[in-house]
Amino acid sequence: MSQTFPPVRLAALDLDGTLLGPDGDLTPGAAGAIAQARAAGMRVVLNTGRPMTEAGYFARRAGCDSLVSCLGGALLGDAQTGAELRRWVRK
């Protein structure tokens, strides 16, 4: 019996070892692949342990959506404005 799944609408990408090569810069083709995914209607967001400033910088360079998850998921931010949208603090 074959099962049908809805189309993927979101891709969450890490930086180190995924979008960034050993030199710490975007891998060749990363921005092109992200542009293709976005043109197909997908949301492409970064999900990284890095701080908001670095996540936003790479999200803008790579052409990702402005929503970023950083600090290991403890912060949701807007890469365009640098605004913190939601921060979780351990109590």
Short mmCIF file of N, CA, C and O in Angstrom, two decimals:
data_model
loop_
_atom_site.label_atom_id
_atom_site.label_comp_id
_atom_site.label_asym_id
_atom_site.label_seq_id
_atom_site.Cartn_x
_atom_site.Cartn_y
_atom_site.Cartn_z
N MET A 1 0.85 -1.17 0.00
CA MET A 1 0.00 0.00 0.00
C MET A 1 0.90 1.23 0.00
O MET A 1 1.78 1.37 0.83
N SER A 2 0.68 2.12 -0.95
CA SER A 2 1.49 3.33 -0.99
C SER A 2 0.79 4.43 -0.20
O SER A 2 -0.43 4.50 -0.15
N GLN A 3 1.60 5.26 0.40
CA GLN A 3 1.08 6.35 1.21
C GLN A 3 1.47 7.67 0.56
O GLN A 3 2.58 7.83 0.08
N THR A 4 0.56 8.62 0.56
CA THR A 4 0.84 9.93 -0.01
C THR A 4 1.05 10.93 1.11
O THR A 4 0.33 10.91 2.09
N PHE A 5 2.05 11.77 0.94
CA PHE A 5 2.36 12.79 1.93
C PHE A 5 2.14 14.16 1.32
O PHE A 5 2.36 14.35 0.12
N PRO A 6 1.75 15.13 2.14
CA PRO A 6 1.61 16.49 1.60
C PRO A 6 2.98 17.03 1.18
O PRO A 6 4.01 16.57 1.67
N PRO A 7 3.01 18.00 0.29
CA PRO A 7 4.29 18.54 -0.15
C PRO A 7 5.02 19.24 0.99
O PRO A 7 4.39 19.79 1.90
N VAL A 8 6.34 19.20 0.94
CA VAL A 8 7.15 19.89 1.94
C VAL A 8 7.03 21.39 1.70
O VAL A 8 7.15 21.86 0.58
N ARG A 9 6.79 22.13 2.76
CA ARG A 9 6.62 23.57 2.62
C ARG A 9 7.65 24.37 3.41
O ARG A 9 7.71 25.58 3.31
N LEU A 10 8.48 23.67 4.21
CA LEU A 10 9.48 24.37 5.02
C LEU A 10 10.75 23.54 5.08
O LEU A 10 10.68 22.32 5.27
N ALA A 11 11.87 24.20 4.91
CA ALA A 11 13.17 23.57 5.13
C ALA A 11 13.89 24.38 6.18
O ALA A 11 14.00 25.60 6.06
N ALA A 12 14.35 23.73 7.23
CA ALA A 12 15.13 24.38 8.28
C ALA A 12 16.57 23.88 8.14
O ALA A 12 16.82 22.69 8.22
N LEU A 13 17.48 24.81 7.91
CA LEU A 13 18.87 24.46 7.62
C LEU A 13 19.81 24.96 8.69
O LEU A 13 19.67 26.07 9.19
N ASP A 14 20.79 24.14 9.01
CA ASP A 14 21.87 24.52 9.92
C ASP A 14 22.93 25.26 9.12
O ASP A 14 22.96 25.22 7.89
N LEU A 15 23.82 25.92 9.81
CA LEU A 15 24.91 26.62 9.13
C LEU A 15 26.14 25.72 8.99
O LEU A 15 26.53 25.37 7.89
N ASP A 16 26.76 25.37 10.10
CA ASP A 16 28.04 24.65 10.08
C ASP A 16 27.89 23.26 9.48
O ASP A 16 27.14 22.44 9.97
N GLY A 17 28.61 23.02 8.39
CA GLY A 17 28.57 21.73 7.73
C GLY A 17 27.39 21.53 6.82
O GLY A 17 27.26 20.49 6.18
N THR A 18 26.48 22.50 6.75
CA THR A 18 25.33 22.41 5.86
C THR A 18 25.40 23.52 4.82
O THR A 18 25.64 23.27 3.66
N LEU A 19 25.20 24.75 5.26
CA LEU A 19 25.32 25.89 4.33
C LEU A 19 26.73 26.44 4.26
O LEU A 19 27.10 27.08 3.29
N LEU A 20 27.50 26.21 5.33
CA LEU A 20 28.87 26.74 5.37
C LEU A 20 29.87 25.61 5.20
O LEU A 20 29.73 24.55 5.80
N GLY A 21 30.88 25.87 4.41
CA GLY A 21 31.95 24.91 4.21
C GLY A 21 33.01 25.04 5.30
O GLY A 21 32.88 25.85 6.23
N PRO A 22 34.09 24.27 5.19
CA PRO A 22 35.17 24.32 6.18
C PRO A 22 35.81 25.70 6.31
O PRO A 22 36.37 26.03 7.35
N ASP A 23 35.69 26.52 5.25
CA ASP A 23 36.26 27.86 5.31
C ASP A 23 35.36 28.86 6.03
O ASP A 23 35.71 30.02 6.20
N GLY A 24 34.18 28.42 6.47
CA GLY A 24 33.27 29.29 7.20
C GLY A 24 32.41 30.18 6.32
O GLY A 24 31.73 31.07 6.81
N ASP A 25 32.44 29.94 5.01
CA ASP A 25 31.64 30.75 4.09
C ASP A 25 30.60 29.86 3.41
O ASP A 25 30.69 28.63 3.46
N LEU A 26 29.62 30.49 2.77
CA LEU A 26 28.58 29.74 2.07
C LEU A 26 29.20 28.81 1.04
O LEU A 26 30.13 29.19 0.33
N THR A 27 28.69 27.59 0.98
CA THR A 27 29.18 26.64 -0.01
C THR A 27 28.70 27.07 -1.40
O THR A 27 27.67 27.73 -1.53
N PRO A 28 29.45 26.72 -2.42
CA PRO A 28 29.00 27.04 -3.77
C PRO A 28 27.66 26.36 -4.03
O PRO A 28 27.47 25.19 -3.73
N GLY A 29 26.74 27.08 -4.53
CA GLY A 29 25.43 26.50 -4.84
C GLY A 29 24.40 26.63 -3.74
O GLY A 29 23.22 26.37 -3.97
N ALA A 30 24.82 26.99 -2.53
CA ALA A 30 23.85 27.08 -1.42
C ALA A 30 22.77 28.11 -1.72
O ALA A 30 21.58 27.82 -1.60
N ALA A 31 23.18 29.31 -2.11
CA ALA A 31 22.19 30.36 -2.38
C ALA A 31 21.30 29.99 -3.56
O ALA A 31 20.10 30.27 -3.55
N GLY A 32 21.87 29.33 -4.58
CA GLY A 32 21.08 28.90 -5.73
C GLY A 32 20.03 27.87 -5.35
O GLY A 32 18.88 27.94 -5.81
N ALA A 33 20.41 26.91 -4.51
CA ALA A 33 19.47 25.89 -4.08
C ALA A 33 18.35 26.50 -3.22
O ALA A 33 17.18 26.13 -3.36
N ILE A 34 18.71 27.46 -2.39
CA ILE A 34 17.71 28.14 -1.57
C ILE A 34 16.77 28.94 -2.45
O ILE A 34 15.55 28.93 -2.26
N ALA A 35 17.31 29.63 -3.45
CA ALA A 35 16.47 30.39 -4.38
C ALA A 35 15.49 29.48 -5.11
O ALA A 35 14.31 29.83 -5.29
N GLN A 36 15.95 28.31 -5.52
CA GLN A 36 15.07 27.35 -6.21
C GLN A 36 13.95 26.87 -5.28
O GLN A 36 12.80 26.77 -5.69
N ALA A 37 14.32 26.58 -4.05
CA ALA A 37 13.31 26.11 -3.09
C ALA A 37 12.28 27.20 -2.82
O ALA A 37 11.07 26.93 -2.80
N ARG A 38 12.72 28.42 -2.65
CA ARG A 38 11.79 29.52 -2.39
C ARG A 38 10.91 29.79 -3.60
O ARG A 38 9.73 30.08 -3.46
N ALA A 39 11.48 29.68 -4.80
CA ALA A 39 10.70 29.88 -6.02
C ALA A 39 9.61 28.82 -6.16
O ALA A 39 8.56 29.06 -6.75
N ALA A 40 9.86 27.64 -5.58
CA ALA A 40 8.88 26.56 -5.60
C ALA A 40 7.84 26.70 -4.49
O ALA A 40 6.99 25.83 -4.32
N GLY A 41 7.94 27.78 -3.71
CA GLY A 41 6.95 28.04 -2.67
C GLY A 41 7.33 27.57 -1.28
O GLY A 41 6.50 27.62 -0.37
N MET A 42 8.56 27.10 -1.10
CA MET A 42 8.99 26.65 0.23
C MET A 42 9.47 27.82 1.07
O MET A 42 10.02 28.78 0.55
N ARG A 43 9.28 27.71 2.37
CA ARG A 43 9.92 28.62 3.32
C ARG A 43 11.25 27.98 3.67
O ARG A 43 11.34 26.77 3.89
N VAL A 44 12.31 28.77 3.71
CA VAL A 44 13.63 28.27 4.05
C VAL A 44 14.17 29.12 5.20
O VAL A 44 14.38 30.32 5.05
N VAL A 45 14.33 28.50 6.36
CA VAL A 45 14.76 29.21 7.56
C VAL A 45 16.05 28.60 8.09
O VAL A 45 16.34 27.44 7.87
N LEU A 46 16.81 29.43 8.79
CA LEU A 46 18.02 28.94 9.45
C LEU A 46 17.67 28.51 10.86
O LEU A 46 16.87 29.14 11.55
N ASN A 47 18.31 27.44 11.30
CA ASN A 47 18.17 26.92 12.65
C ASN A 47 19.58 26.61 13.11
O ASN A 47 20.20 25.65 12.65
N THR A 48 20.12 27.43 14.01
CA THR A 48 21.53 27.33 14.38
C THR A 48 21.75 27.59 15.85
O THR A 48 20.91 28.18 16.52
N GLY A 49 22.88 27.16 16.33
CA GLY A 49 23.28 27.46 17.70
C GLY A 49 23.96 28.82 17.81
O GLY A 49 24.23 29.29 18.91
N ARG A 50 24.22 29.44 16.68
CA ARG A 50 24.91 30.73 16.68
C ARG A 50 23.98 31.85 17.15
O ARG A 50 22.77 31.72 17.15
N PRO A 51 24.58 33.00 17.51
CA PRO A 51 23.76 34.14 17.96
C PRO A 51 23.01 34.80 16.80
O PRO A 51 23.31 34.57 15.63
N MET A 52 22.07 35.66 17.16
CA MET A 52 21.20 36.32 16.20
C MET A 52 21.97 37.10 15.13
O MET A 52 21.61 37.07 13.95
N THR A 53 23.01 37.81 15.52
CA THR A 53 23.74 38.63 14.54
C THR A 53 24.33 37.77 13.42
O THR A 53 24.23 38.12 12.25
N GLU A 54 24.93 36.64 13.77
CA GLU A 54 25.51 35.75 12.76
C GLU A 54 24.42 35.05 11.95
O GLU A 54 24.52 34.92 10.73
N ALA A 55 23.38 34.59 12.62
CA ALA A 55 22.29 33.92 11.92
C ALA A 55 21.64 34.86 10.91
O ALA A 55 21.39 34.48 9.77
N GLY A 56 21.40 36.09 11.32
CA GLY A 56 20.79 37.06 10.42
C GLY A 56 21.68 37.38 9.23
O GLY A 56 21.21 37.49 8.10
N TYR A 57 22.96 37.52 9.49
CA TYR A 57 23.93 37.82 8.42
C TYR A 57 23.90 36.73 7.35
O TYR A 57 23.78 37.01 6.15
N PHE A 58 24.00 35.48 7.77
CA PHE A 58 24.01 34.38 6.81
C PHE A 58 22.65 34.15 6.16
O PHE A 58 22.57 33.78 4.99
N ALA A 59 21.57 34.39 6.89
CA ALA A 59 20.23 34.24 6.30
C ALA A 59 20.06 35.24 5.15
O ALA A 59 19.55 34.89 4.09
N ARG A 60 20.50 36.47 5.37
CA ARG A 60 20.40 37.48 4.31
C ARG A 60 21.30 37.13 3.13
O ARG A 60 20.88 37.21 1.98
N ARG A 61 22.53 36.72 3.39
CA ARG A 61 23.47 36.38 2.30
C ARG A 61 22.99 35.19 1.48
O ARG A 61 23.18 35.14 0.28
N ALA A 62 22.40 34.21 2.16
CA ALA A 62 21.98 32.98 1.47
C ALA A 62 20.63 33.13 0.80
O ALA A 62 20.26 32.30 -0.02
N GLY A 63 19.87 34.18 1.14
CA GLY A 63 18.56 34.36 0.55
C GLY A 63 17.45 33.60 1.26
O GLY A 63 16.42 33.31 0.66
N CYS A 64 17.67 33.29 2.54
CA CYS A 64 16.65 32.58 3.33
C CYS A 64 15.53 33.53 3.73
O CYS A 64 15.64 34.75 3.57
N ASP A 65 14.47 32.97 4.27
CA ASP A 65 13.40 33.77 4.86
C ASP A 65 13.99 34.58 6.02
O ASP A 65 15.06 34.25 6.54
N SER A 66 13.26 35.59 6.44
CA SER A 66 13.79 36.44 7.51
C SER A 66 13.67 35.79 8.89
O SER A 66 14.37 36.18 9.81
N LEU A 67 12.81 34.79 9.05
CA LEU A 67 12.69 34.10 10.34
C LEU A 67 13.90 33.22 10.57
O LEU A 67 14.27 32.41 9.71
N VAL A 68 14.55 33.37 11.72
CA VAL A 68 15.68 32.51 12.09
C VAL A 68 15.47 31.98 13.50
O VAL A 68 14.93 32.65 14.36
N SER A 69 15.90 30.75 13.70
CA SER A 69 15.93 30.14 15.02
C SER A 69 17.40 30.05 15.39
O SER A 69 18.19 29.43 14.68
N CYS A 70 17.78 30.69 16.48
CA CYS A 70 19.19 30.70 16.85
C CYS A 70 19.36 30.40 18.34
O CYS A 70 18.39 30.16 19.04
N LEU A 71 20.61 30.40 18.76
CA LEU A 71 20.96 30.05 20.14
C LEU A 71 20.40 28.68 20.51
O LEU A 71 19.88 28.46 21.59
N GLY A 72 20.47 27.75 19.56
CA GLY A 72 20.00 26.39 19.80
C GLY A 72 18.50 26.31 20.00
O GLY A 72 18.01 25.43 20.70
N GLY A 73 17.75 27.20 19.38
CA GLY A 73 16.30 27.21 19.50
C GLY A 73 15.78 28.08 20.62
O GLY A 73 14.57 28.19 20.82
N ALA A 74 16.66 28.75 21.36
CA ALA A 74 16.23 29.59 22.47
C ALA A 74 15.73 30.96 22.02
O ALA A 74 15.13 31.69 22.80
N LEU A 75 15.97 31.31 20.74
CA LEU A 75 15.58 32.63 20.25
C LEU A 75 15.06 32.54 18.84
O LEU A 75 15.69 31.92 17.97
N LEU A 76 13.90 33.13 18.60
CA LEU A 76 13.38 33.32 17.25
C LEU A 76 13.56 34.79 16.93
O LEU A 76 13.22 35.66 17.74
N GLY A 77 14.13 35.06 15.76
CA GLY A 77 14.38 36.45 15.41
C GLY A 77 14.06 36.75 13.97
O GLY A 77 13.80 35.85 13.16
N ASP A 78 14.10 38.03 13.64
CA ASP A 78 13.88 38.52 12.29
C ASP A 78 15.23 38.93 11.72
O ASP A 78 15.85 39.88 12.21
N ALA A 79 15.68 38.22 10.70
CA ALA A 79 17.01 38.47 10.12
C ALA A 79 17.10 39.84 9.46
O ALA A 79 18.18 40.41 9.36
N GLN A 80 15.99 40.37 8.99
CA GLN A 80 16.02 41.67 8.31
C GLN A 80 16.19 42.82 9.29
O GLN A 80 16.94 43.75 9.02
N THR A 81 15.50 42.75 10.41
CA THR A 81 15.51 43.86 11.36
C THR A 81 16.40 43.62 12.57
O THR A 81 16.74 44.55 13.28
N GLY A 82 16.74 42.35 12.82
CA GLY A 82 17.50 42.00 14.02
C GLY A 82 16.63 41.92 15.26
O GLY A 82 17.13 41.70 16.37
N ALA A 83 15.32 42.07 15.10
CA ALA A 83 14.41 42.04 16.25
C ALA A 83 14.28 40.63 16.82
O ALA A 83 14.23 39.65 16.08
N GLU A 84 14.23 40.55 18.14
CA GLU A 84 13.94 39.30 18.82
C GLU A 84 12.43 39.14 18.85
O GLU A 84 11.71 39.98 19.38
N LEU A 85 11.94 38.04 18.28
CA LEU A 85 10.50 37.79 18.24
C LEU A 85 10.03 37.00 19.45
O LEU A 85 8.93 37.20 19.95
N ARG A 86 10.89 36.09 19.91
CA ARG A 86 10.55 35.26 21.07
C ARG A 86 11.83 34.69 21.64
O ARG A 86 12.69 34.21 20.91
N ARG A 87 11.99 34.76 22.96
CA ARG A 87 13.16 34.19 23.64
C ARG A 87 12.67 33.32 24.77
O ARG A 87 11.79 33.70 25.53
N TRP A 88 13.25 32.11 24.84
CA TRP A 88 12.92 31.20 25.91
C TRP A 88 14.06 31.20 26.90
O TRP A 88 15.23 31.07 26.52
N VAL A 89 13.74 31.35 28.16
CA VAL A 89 14.74 31.39 29.22
C VAL A 89 14.46 30.25 30.18
O VAL A 89 13.34 30.08 30.65
N ARG A 90 15.51 29.49 30.45
CA ARG A 90 15.38 28.38 31.40
C ARG A 90 15.24 28.95 32.80
O ARG A 90 15.98 29.82 33.20
N LYS A 91 14.29 28.43 33.55
CA LYS A 91 14.06 28.91 34.93
C LYS A 91 14.60 27.92 35.90
O LYS A 91 14.74 26.79 35.70
#
